[in-house]
Short mmCIF file of C-alpha atoms in Angstrom, two decimals:
data_model
loop_
_atom_site.label_atom_id
_atom_site.label_comp_id
_atom_site.label_asym_id
_atom_site.label_seq_id
_atom_site.Cartn_x
_atom_site.Cartn_y
_atom_site.Cartn_z
CA MET A 1 -16.68 -65.20 8.15
CA ILE A 2 -13.12 -63.91 7.84
CA LYS A 3 -10.08 -66.00 8.73
CA ILE A 4 -6.78 -64.31 9.57
CA LYS A 5 -3.37 -65.60 10.59
CA VAL A 6 -1.32 -63.40 12.91
CA SER A 7 2.28 -63.54 14.08
CA TYR A 8 3.23 -62.24 17.50
CA GLU A 9 6.18 -62.34 19.89
CA SER A 10 4.52 -62.50 23.31
CA PRO A 11 1.14 -63.70 24.61
CA GLU A 12 0.42 -60.13 25.75
CA GLU A 13 0.53 -58.94 22.13
CA LEU A 14 -2.04 -61.55 21.14
CA MET A 15 -4.32 -60.60 24.04
CA ARG A 16 -4.09 -56.90 23.05
CA LEU A 17 -5.04 -57.76 19.46
CA LEU A 18 -8.00 -59.84 20.61
CA ALA A 19 -9.13 -56.94 22.82
CA VAL A 20 -8.95 -54.53 19.86
CA LEU A 21 -10.99 -56.90 17.68
CA GLY A 22 -13.50 -57.23 20.52
CA ASP A 23 -16.89 -58.82 19.90
CA ARG A 24 -16.09 -59.61 16.28
CA VAL A 25 -13.90 -62.55 17.30
CA GLU A 26 -15.86 -65.78 16.85
CA SER A 27 -12.96 -68.07 17.79
CA TRP A 28 -9.18 -68.18 17.91
CA LYS A 29 -6.52 -70.86 18.14
CA VAL A 30 -2.80 -70.77 18.86
CA SER A 31 -0.59 -72.86 16.58
CA ARG A 32 0.99 -75.92 18.17
CA ASN A 33 4.40 -75.11 16.69
CA GLN A 34 5.73 -72.38 18.99
CA GLU A 35 9.41 -72.56 18.00
CA GLY A 36 11.35 -69.56 16.75
CA ARG A 37 11.04 -65.85 17.37
CA TYR A 38 7.43 -65.44 16.22
CA ARG A 39 4.41 -67.45 17.24
CA LYS A 40 1.25 -67.90 15.16
CA ALA A 41 -2.44 -67.72 15.94
CA TYR A 42 -5.49 -68.18 13.77
CA ILE A 43 -8.52 -65.94 14.33
CA ILE A 44 -12.03 -66.27 12.88
CA LEU A 45 -14.08 -63.06 12.74
CA ARG A 46 -17.80 -62.53 12.29
CA VAL A 47 -18.78 -60.21 9.47
#
């Protein structure tokens, strides 16, 4: 299992990243704090 934290500006960017990672994504969660220029998401990948 690999955990990564990503920063993005728009939901479309996050969806593109998830599409690139494809079937390796086990789960993902958007941070509750969405203030500021960048938003955060946490992604768990299968190895």
